[in-house]
CSV table of C-alpha atoms and ligand atoms in Angstrom, one decimal:
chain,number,residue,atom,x,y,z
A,28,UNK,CA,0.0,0.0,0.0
A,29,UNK,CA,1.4,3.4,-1.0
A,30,UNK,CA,2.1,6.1,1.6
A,31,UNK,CA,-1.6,8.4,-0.5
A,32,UNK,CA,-3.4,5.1,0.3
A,33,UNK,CA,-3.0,5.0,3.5
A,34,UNK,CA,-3.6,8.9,4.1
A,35,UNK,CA,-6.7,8.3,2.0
A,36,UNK,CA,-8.3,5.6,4.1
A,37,UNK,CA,-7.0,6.8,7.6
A,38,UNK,CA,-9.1,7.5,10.4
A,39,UNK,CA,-9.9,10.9,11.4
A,40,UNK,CA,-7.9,10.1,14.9
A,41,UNK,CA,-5.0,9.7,12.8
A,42,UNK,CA,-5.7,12.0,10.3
A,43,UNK,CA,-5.3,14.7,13.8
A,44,UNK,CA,-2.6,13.0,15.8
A,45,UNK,CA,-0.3,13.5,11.8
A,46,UNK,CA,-1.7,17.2,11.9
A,47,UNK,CA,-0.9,17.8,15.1
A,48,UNK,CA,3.0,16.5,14.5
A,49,UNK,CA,2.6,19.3,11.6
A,50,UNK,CA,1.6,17.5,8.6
A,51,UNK,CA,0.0,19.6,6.2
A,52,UNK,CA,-1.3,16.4,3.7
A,53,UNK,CA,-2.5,15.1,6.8
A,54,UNK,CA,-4.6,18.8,7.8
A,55,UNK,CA,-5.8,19.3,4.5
A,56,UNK,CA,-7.0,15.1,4.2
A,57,UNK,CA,-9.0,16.3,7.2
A,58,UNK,CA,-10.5,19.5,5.8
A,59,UNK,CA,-11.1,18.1,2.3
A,60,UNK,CA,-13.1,15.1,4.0
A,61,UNK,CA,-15.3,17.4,5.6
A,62,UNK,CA,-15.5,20.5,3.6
A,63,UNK,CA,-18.4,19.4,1.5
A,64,UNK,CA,-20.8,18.6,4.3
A,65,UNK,CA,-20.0,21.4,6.1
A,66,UNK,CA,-19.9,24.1,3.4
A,67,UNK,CA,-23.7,22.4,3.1
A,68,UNK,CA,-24.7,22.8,6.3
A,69,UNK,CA,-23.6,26.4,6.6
A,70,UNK,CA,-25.6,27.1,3.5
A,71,UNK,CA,-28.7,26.2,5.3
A,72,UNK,CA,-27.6,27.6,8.6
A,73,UNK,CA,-27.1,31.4,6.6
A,74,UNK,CA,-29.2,30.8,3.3
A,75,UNK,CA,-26.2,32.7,1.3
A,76,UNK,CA,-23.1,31.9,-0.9
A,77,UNK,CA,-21.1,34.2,0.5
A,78,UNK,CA,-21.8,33.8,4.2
A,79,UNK,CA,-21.5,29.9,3.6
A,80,UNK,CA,-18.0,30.3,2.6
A,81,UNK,CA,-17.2,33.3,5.5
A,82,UNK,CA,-18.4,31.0,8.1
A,83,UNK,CA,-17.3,27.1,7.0
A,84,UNK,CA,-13.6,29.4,7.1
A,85,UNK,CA,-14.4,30.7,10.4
A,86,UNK,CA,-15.5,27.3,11.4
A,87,UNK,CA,-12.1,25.4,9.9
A,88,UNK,CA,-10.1,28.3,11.5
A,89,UNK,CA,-11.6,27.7,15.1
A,90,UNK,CA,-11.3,23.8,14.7
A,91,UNK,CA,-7.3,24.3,14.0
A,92,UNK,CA,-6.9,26.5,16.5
A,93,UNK,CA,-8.3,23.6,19.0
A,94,UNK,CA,-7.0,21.0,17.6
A,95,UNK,CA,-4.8,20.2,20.1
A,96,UNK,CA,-8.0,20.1,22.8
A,97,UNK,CA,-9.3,17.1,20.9
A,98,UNK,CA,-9.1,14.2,22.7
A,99,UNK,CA,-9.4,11.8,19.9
A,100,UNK,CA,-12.2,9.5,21.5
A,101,UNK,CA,-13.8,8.8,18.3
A,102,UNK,CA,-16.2,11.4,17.9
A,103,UNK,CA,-14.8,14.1,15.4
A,104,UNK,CA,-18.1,14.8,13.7
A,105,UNK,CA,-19.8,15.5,16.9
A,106,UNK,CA,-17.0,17.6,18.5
A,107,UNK,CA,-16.3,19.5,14.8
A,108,UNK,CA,-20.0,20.2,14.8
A,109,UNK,CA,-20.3,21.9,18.4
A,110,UNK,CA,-17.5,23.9,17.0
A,111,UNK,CA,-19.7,25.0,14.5
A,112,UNK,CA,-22.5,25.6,16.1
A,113,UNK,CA,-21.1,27.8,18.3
A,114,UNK,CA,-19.5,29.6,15.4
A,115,UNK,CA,-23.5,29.4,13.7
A,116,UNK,CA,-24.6,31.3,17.2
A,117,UNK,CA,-21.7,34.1,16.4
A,118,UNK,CA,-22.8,34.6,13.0
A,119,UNK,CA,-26.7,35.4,14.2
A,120,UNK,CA,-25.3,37.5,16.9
A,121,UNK,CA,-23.2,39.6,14.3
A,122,UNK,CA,-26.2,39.6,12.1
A,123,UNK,CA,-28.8,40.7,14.6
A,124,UNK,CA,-26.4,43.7,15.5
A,125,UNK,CA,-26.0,44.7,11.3
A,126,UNK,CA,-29.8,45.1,10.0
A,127,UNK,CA,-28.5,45.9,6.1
A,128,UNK,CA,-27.5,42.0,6.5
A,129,UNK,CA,-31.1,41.0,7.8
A,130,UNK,CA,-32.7,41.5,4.4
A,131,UNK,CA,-32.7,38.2,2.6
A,132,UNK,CA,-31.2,37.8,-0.6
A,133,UNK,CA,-31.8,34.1,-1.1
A,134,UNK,CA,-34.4,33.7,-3.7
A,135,UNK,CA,-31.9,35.9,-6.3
A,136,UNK,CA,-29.0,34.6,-5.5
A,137,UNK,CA,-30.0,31.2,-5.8
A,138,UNK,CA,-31.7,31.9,-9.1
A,139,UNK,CA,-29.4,33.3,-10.8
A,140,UNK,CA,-26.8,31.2,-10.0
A,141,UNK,CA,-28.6,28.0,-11.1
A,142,UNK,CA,-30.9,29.1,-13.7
A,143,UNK,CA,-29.2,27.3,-16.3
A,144,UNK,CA,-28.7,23.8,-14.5
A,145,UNK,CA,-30.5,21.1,-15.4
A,146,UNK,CA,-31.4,19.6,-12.0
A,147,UNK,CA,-34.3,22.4,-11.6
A,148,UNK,CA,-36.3,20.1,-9.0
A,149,UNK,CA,-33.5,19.4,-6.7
A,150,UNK,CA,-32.9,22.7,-7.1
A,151,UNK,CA,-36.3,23.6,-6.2
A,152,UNK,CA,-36.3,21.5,-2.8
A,153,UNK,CA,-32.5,23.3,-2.3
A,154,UNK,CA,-34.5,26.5,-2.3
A,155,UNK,CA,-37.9,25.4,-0.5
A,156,UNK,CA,-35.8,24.0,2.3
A,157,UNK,CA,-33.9,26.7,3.0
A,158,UNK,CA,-36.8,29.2,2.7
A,159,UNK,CA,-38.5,27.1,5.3
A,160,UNK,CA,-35.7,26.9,7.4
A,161,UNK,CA,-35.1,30.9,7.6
A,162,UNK,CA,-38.5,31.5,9.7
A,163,UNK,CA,-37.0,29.5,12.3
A,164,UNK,CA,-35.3,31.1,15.3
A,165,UNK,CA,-31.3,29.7,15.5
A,166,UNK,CA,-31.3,27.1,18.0
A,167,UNK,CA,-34.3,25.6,16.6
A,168,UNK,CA,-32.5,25.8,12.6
A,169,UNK,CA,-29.6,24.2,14.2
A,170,UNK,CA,-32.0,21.4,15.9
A,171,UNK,CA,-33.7,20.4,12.4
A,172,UNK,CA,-30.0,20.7,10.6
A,173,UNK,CA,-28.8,18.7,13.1
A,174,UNK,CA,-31.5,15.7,13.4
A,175,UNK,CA,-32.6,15.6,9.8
A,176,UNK,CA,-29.2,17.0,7.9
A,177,UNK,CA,-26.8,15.2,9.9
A,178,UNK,CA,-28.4,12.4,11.4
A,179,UNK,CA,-27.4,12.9,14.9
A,180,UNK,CA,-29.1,11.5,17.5
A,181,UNK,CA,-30.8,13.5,20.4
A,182,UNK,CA,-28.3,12.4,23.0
A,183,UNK,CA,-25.7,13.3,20.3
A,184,UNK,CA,-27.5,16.9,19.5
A,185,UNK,CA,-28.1,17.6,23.5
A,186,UNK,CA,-24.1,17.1,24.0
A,187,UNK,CA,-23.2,19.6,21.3
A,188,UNK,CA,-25.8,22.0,22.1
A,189,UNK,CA,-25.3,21.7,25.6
A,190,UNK,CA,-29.4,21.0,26.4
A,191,UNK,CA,-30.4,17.9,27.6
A,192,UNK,CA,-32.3,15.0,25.3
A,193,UNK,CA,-35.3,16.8,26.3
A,194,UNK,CA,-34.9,19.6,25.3
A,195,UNK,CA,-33.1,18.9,22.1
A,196,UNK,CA,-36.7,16.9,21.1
A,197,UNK,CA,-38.9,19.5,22.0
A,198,UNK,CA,-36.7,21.9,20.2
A,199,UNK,CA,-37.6,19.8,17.1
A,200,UNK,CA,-41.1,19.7,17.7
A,201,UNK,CA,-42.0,23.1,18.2
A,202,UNK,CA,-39.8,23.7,15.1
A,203,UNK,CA,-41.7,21.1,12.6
A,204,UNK,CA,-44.8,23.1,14.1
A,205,UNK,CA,-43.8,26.2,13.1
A,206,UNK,CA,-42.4,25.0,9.6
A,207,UNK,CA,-46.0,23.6,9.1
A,208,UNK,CA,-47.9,26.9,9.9
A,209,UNK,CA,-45.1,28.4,7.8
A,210,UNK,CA,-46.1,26.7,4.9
A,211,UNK,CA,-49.9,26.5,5.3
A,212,UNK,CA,-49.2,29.9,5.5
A,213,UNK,CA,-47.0,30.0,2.3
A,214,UNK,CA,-49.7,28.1,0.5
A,215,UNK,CA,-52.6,30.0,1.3
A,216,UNK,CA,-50.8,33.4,-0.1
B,29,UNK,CA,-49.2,4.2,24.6
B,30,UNK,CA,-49.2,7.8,25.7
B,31,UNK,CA,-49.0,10.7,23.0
B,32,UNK,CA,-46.0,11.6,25.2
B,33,UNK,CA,-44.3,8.0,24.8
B,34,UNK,CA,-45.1,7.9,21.0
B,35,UNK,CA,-43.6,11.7,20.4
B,36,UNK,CA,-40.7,10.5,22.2
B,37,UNK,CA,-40.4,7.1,20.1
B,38,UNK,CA,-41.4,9.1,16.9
B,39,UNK,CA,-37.9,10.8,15.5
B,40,UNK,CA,-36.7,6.6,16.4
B,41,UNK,CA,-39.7,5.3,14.7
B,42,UNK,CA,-39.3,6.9,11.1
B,43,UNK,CA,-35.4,6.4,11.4
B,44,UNK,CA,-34.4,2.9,9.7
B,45,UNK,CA,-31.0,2.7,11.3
B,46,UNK,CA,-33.4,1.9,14.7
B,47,UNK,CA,-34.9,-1.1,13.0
B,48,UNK,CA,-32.6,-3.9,13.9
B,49,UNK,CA,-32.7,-2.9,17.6
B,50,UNK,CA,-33.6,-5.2,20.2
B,51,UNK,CA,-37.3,-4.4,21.2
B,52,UNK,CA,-37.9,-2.2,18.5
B,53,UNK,CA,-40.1,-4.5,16.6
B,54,UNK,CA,-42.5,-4.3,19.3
B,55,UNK,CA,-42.2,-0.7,20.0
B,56,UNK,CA,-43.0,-0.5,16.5
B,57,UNK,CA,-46.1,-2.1,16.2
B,58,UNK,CA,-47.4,-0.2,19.6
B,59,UNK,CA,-46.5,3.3,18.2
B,60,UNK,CA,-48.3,2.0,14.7
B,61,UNK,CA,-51.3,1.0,16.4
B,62,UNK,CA,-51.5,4.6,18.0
B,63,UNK,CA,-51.0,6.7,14.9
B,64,UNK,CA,-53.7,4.7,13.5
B,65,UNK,CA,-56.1,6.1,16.3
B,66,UNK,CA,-54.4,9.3,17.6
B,67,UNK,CA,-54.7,12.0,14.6
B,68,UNK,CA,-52.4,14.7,16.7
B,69,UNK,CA,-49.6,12.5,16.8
B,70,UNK,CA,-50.2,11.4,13.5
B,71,UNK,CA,-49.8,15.2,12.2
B,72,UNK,CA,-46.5,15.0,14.0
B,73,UNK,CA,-45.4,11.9,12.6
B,74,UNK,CA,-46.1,13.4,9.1
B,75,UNK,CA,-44.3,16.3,9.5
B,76,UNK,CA,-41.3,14.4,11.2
B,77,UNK,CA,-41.3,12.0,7.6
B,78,UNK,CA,-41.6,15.1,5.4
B,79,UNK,CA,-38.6,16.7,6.6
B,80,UNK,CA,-36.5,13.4,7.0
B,81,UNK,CA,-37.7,12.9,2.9
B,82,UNK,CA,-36.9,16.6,2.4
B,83,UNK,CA,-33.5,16.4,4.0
B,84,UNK,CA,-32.9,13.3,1.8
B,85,UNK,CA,-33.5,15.6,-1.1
B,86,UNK,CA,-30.9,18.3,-0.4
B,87,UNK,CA,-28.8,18.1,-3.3
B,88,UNK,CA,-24.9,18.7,-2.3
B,89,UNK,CA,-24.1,21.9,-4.2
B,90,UNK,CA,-19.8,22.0,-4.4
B,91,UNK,CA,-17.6,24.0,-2.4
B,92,UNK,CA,-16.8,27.1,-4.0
B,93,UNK,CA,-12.8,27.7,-4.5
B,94,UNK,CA,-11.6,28.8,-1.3
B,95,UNK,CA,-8.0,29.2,0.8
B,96,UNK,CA,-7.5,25.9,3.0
B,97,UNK,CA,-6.3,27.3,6.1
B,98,UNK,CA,-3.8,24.7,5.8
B,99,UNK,CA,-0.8,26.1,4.4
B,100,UNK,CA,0.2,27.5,7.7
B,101,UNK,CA,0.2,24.1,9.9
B,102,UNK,CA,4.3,23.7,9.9
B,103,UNK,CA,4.6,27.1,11.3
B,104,UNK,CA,3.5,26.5,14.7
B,105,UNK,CA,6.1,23.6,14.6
B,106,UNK,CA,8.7,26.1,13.3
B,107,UNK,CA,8.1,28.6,15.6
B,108,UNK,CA,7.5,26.2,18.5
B,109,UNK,CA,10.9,25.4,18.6
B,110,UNK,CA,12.5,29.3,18.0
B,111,UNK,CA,10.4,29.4,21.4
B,112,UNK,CA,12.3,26.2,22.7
B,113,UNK,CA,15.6,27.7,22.5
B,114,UNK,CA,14.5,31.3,24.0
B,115,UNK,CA,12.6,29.1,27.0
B,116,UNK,CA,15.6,27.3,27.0
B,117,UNK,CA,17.9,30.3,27.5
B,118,UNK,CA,15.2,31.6,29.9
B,119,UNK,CA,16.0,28.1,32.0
B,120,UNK,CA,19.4,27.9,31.7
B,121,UNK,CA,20.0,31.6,33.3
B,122,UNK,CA,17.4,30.3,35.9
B,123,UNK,CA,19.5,27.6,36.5
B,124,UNK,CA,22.4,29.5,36.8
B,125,UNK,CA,20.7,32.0,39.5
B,126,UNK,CA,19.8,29.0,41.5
B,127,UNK,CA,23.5,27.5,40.9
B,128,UNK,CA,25.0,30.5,42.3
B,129,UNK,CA,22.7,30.5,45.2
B,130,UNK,CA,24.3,27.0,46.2
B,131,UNK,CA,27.7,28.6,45.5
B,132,UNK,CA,27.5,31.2,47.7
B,133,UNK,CA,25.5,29.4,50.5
B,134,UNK,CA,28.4,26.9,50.1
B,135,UNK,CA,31.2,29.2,50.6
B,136,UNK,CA,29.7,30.7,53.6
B,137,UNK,CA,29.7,27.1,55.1
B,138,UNK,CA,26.4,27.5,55.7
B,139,UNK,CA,25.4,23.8,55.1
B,140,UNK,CA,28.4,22.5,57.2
B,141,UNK,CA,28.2,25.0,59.9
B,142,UNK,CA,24.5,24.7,60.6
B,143,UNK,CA,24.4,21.5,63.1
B,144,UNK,CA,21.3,22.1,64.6
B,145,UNK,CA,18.3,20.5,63.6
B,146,UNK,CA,15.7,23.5,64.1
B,147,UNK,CA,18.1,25.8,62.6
B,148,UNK,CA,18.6,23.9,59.2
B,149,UNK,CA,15.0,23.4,58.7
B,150,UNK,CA,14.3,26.6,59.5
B,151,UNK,CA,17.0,27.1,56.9
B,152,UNK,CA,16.0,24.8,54.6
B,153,UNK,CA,12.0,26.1,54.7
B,154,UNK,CA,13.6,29.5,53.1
B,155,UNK,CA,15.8,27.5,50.3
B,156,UNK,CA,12.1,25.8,49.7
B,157,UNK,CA,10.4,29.3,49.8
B,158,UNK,CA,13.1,30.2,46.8
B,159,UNK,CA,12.7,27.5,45.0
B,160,UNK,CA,9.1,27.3,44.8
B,161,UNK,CA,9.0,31.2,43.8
B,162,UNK,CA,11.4,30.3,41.0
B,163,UNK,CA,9.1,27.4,40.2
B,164,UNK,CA,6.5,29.3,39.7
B,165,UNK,CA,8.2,32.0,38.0
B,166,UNK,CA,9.2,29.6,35.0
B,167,UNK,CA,5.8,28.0,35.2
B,168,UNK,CA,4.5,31.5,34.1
B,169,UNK,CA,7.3,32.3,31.6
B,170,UNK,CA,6.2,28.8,29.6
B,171,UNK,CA,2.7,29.9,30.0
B,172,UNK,CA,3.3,33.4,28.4
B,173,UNK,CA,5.4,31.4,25.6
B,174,UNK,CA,2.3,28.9,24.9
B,175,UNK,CA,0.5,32.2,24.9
B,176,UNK,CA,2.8,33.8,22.3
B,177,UNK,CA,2.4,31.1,20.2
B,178,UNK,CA,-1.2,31.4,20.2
B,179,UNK,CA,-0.9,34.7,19.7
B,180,UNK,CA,1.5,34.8,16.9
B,181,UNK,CA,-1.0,31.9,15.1
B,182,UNK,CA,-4.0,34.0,15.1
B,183,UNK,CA,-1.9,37.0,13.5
B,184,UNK,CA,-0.8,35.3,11.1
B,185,UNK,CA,-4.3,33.7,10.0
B,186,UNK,CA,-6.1,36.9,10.3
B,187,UNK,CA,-4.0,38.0,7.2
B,188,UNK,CA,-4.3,35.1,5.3
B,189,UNK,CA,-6.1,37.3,2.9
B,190,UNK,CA,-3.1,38.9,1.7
B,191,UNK,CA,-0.4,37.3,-0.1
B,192,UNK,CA,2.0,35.2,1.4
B,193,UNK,CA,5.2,36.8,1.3
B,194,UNK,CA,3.6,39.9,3.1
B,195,UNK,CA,2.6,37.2,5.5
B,196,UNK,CA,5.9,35.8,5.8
B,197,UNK,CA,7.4,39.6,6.8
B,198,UNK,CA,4.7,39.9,9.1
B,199,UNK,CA,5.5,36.9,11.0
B,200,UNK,CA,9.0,38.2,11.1
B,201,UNK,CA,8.4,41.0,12.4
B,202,UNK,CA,5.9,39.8,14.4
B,203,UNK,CA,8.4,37.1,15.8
B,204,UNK,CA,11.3,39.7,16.3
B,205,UNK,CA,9.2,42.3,18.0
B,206,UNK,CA,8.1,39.8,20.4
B,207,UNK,CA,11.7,38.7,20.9
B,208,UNK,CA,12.7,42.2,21.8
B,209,UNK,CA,10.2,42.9,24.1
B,210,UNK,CA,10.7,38.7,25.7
B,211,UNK,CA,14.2,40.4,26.6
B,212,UNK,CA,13.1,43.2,28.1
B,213,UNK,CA,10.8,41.0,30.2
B,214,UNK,CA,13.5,39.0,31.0
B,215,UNK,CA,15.8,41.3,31.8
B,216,UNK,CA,13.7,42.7,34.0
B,217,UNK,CA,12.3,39.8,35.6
B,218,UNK,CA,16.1,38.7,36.0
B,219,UNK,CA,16.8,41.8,38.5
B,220,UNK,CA,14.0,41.3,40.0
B,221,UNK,CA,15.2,37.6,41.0
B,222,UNK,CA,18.7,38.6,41.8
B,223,UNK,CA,17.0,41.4,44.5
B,224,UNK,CA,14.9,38.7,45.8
B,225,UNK,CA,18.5,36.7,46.0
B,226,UNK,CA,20.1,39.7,47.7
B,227,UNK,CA,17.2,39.6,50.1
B,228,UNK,CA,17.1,35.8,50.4
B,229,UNK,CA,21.2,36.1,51.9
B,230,UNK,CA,19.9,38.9,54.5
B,231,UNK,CA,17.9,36.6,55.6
B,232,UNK,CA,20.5,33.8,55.6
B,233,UNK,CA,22.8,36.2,57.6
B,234,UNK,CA,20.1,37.3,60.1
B,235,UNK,CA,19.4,33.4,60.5
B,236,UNK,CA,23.4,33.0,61.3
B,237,UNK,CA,23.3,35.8,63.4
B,238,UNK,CA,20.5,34.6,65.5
B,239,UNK,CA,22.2,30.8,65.4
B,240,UNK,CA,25.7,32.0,66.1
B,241,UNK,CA,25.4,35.8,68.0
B,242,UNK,CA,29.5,35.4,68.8
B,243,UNK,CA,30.5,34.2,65.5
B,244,UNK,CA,31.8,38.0,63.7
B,245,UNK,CA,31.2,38.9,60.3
B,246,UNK,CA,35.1,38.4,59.1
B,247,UNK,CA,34.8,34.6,59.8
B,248,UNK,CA,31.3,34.1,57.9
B,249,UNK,CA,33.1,36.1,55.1
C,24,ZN,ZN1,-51.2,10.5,20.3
């Protein structure tokens, strides 16, 4: 097995413990792995381009920086996403305080930028999904992104949120409700 | 079943990965036989399926070209070990302090001429007292270098923007900068140590004084 081979199928644990010795390869196996997903989420966590990109950086930057706090029990996805949902908390504080960034500029920029794919419908659920997801308040977003996006389970989403199980669930619920009347509402208009 | 068991259940219930577990089958067929009577936690149980399918139908949309924060990782390596050999220094002068300490506590006799028991404890409590000071004092020193580092890390991120070799004289002068003012510090905290050293050998000689009233000054010396 060649030394790329190895690096390709290696474990996240190891993939930190070769960072942390100051391996690039081995930071930027690491970021690459996860960029996707997480450039993703952010897009649904801000509902623009732009901010997507500003925050999954943010978001890369913070995990690097703690790198060396990682304790390497197994559990990367979980620990990398209470990074960024901490960093997801920042970016609605900063918003909240700058009101020209309130305004949303979703529905254009996501038109325009896909009018010519082919793929309209999953486009289309791209754009319903995240126009659903912007009449939630933060920690409920995170809740849905986390559960239905992600897949984590409560106990999972209470440990990075810092709630408890409980909470985490009726977070969700009261969420789904208001995404319903959202869209009775939506569909009514 | 109560609505509150089956909401709880629910998120489980539409998940597949929650099939195989032990009990589930029959938890299954009791939350099934509730939905099919309970129209509230059937509205939830639609709603919970609708956004598991709608999640399902997020399409991936690529990263857009961006700078990995990863070109910077060897530098905290590199600079770790400039840090070394300043901390090093740091230790090595403190370990020459504490060297001359013995030296000069040696060539007063001290350690041979104190026989009695309360006096060298009494004697040795102070040594302690020193030591533990100087302890501390290079405890903080590698604190304010794991600090530095930090420090030095987040400038040099915050201008990734901007094109490497600008980043590169930053960091220089960054790291020089930091040197400079490290040896003012040092310098500093280096005559501070030696005043606490003065004052550490009045007490020594008070000590003697009190132990050995008749002994005069010319034979300590
Ligand atoms: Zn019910």
């Amino acid at each position: 097995m060649t030394g790329t081979g190895m690096l390709a199928s290696a474990s996240d644990e190891t993939l930190i413990r070769k960072a942390l010795r100051g391996s690039e390869r081995a930071w930027l196996k690491l970021v690459r792995k996860y960029e996707r997903r997480l450039y993703n989420y952010c897009l649904r966590m801000t509902s623009k381009r732009e901010d997507a990109l500003d925050l999954m950086q943010e978001i890369f930057l913070c995990v690097y920086r703690n790198l060396p706090n990682y304790h390497g029990d197994g559990v990367f996805p979980a620990w990398l996403f209470r990074i960024a949902g901490n960093k997801v908390v920042d970016f609605y504080r900063k918003r909240a305080r700058d009101p020209v960034n309130q305004a949303s500029e979703w529905q254009d920029d996501w038109q325009s930028q896909h009018a010519t794919r082919s793929d309209e419908q999953a486009v289309g659920d791209n754009r319903l999904i995240t126009r659903l997801l912007e009449c939630l308040p933060p920690e409920q977003r995170l809740v849905v992104e986390l559960k239905f996006f992600q897949q984590f389970t409560f106990e999972e989403i209470a440990g990075q949120m810092e709630i408890s199980a409980n909470t985490a669930k009726s977070r969700l619920y009261a969420a789904l409700g208001k995404l319903r009347e959202h869209e009775d509402l939506s569909h009514a208009m | 079943m109560r609505c509150e068991t089956v909401r709880d259940l629910l998120p489980d219930y539409i998940d597949q990965r929650y099939a195989d577990r032990p009990g589930s089958a029959e938890q299954h067929a009791a939350v099934s036989a509730h939905l099919e009577d309970c129209p509230e936690c059937t509205a939830q149980f639609v709603q919970l399926n609708r956004w598991q399918q709608l999640a399902g139908n997020w399409k991936d949309e690529p990263v857009p070209d961006w700078h990995r924060p990863g070109l910077q990782v060897r530098q905290p390596a590199r600079t770790h070990w400039l840090s070394f050999a300043s901390m090093a220094t740091a230790a090595a002068a403190l370990l020459l302090v504490l060297f001359q300490v013995h030296f000069r506590v040696d060539d007063q006799g001290l350690h041979v001429a104190f026989g009695s028991d309360q006096a060298s404890a009494q004697l040795q409590r102070q040594m302690d007292e020193f030591q533990l000071e100087q302890t501390a004092y290079l405890d903080a020193r590698l604190l304010d270098l794991e600090q530095q580092n930090r420090g030095l890390l987040v400038a040099f991120f915050q201008s990734q923007q901007q094109q490497r070799q600008q980043d590169m004289g930053q960091l220089v002068n960054y790291w020089q900068s930091q040197r400079i003012y490290d040896q003012t510090l040092d310098q500093a905290k280096f005559g501070l140590l030696a005043d606490k050293q003065q004052q550490s050998q009045r007490q020594l000689r008070q000590l003697l004084n009190t132990r050995y009233p008749e002994t005069s000054t010319e034979e300590q010396l």
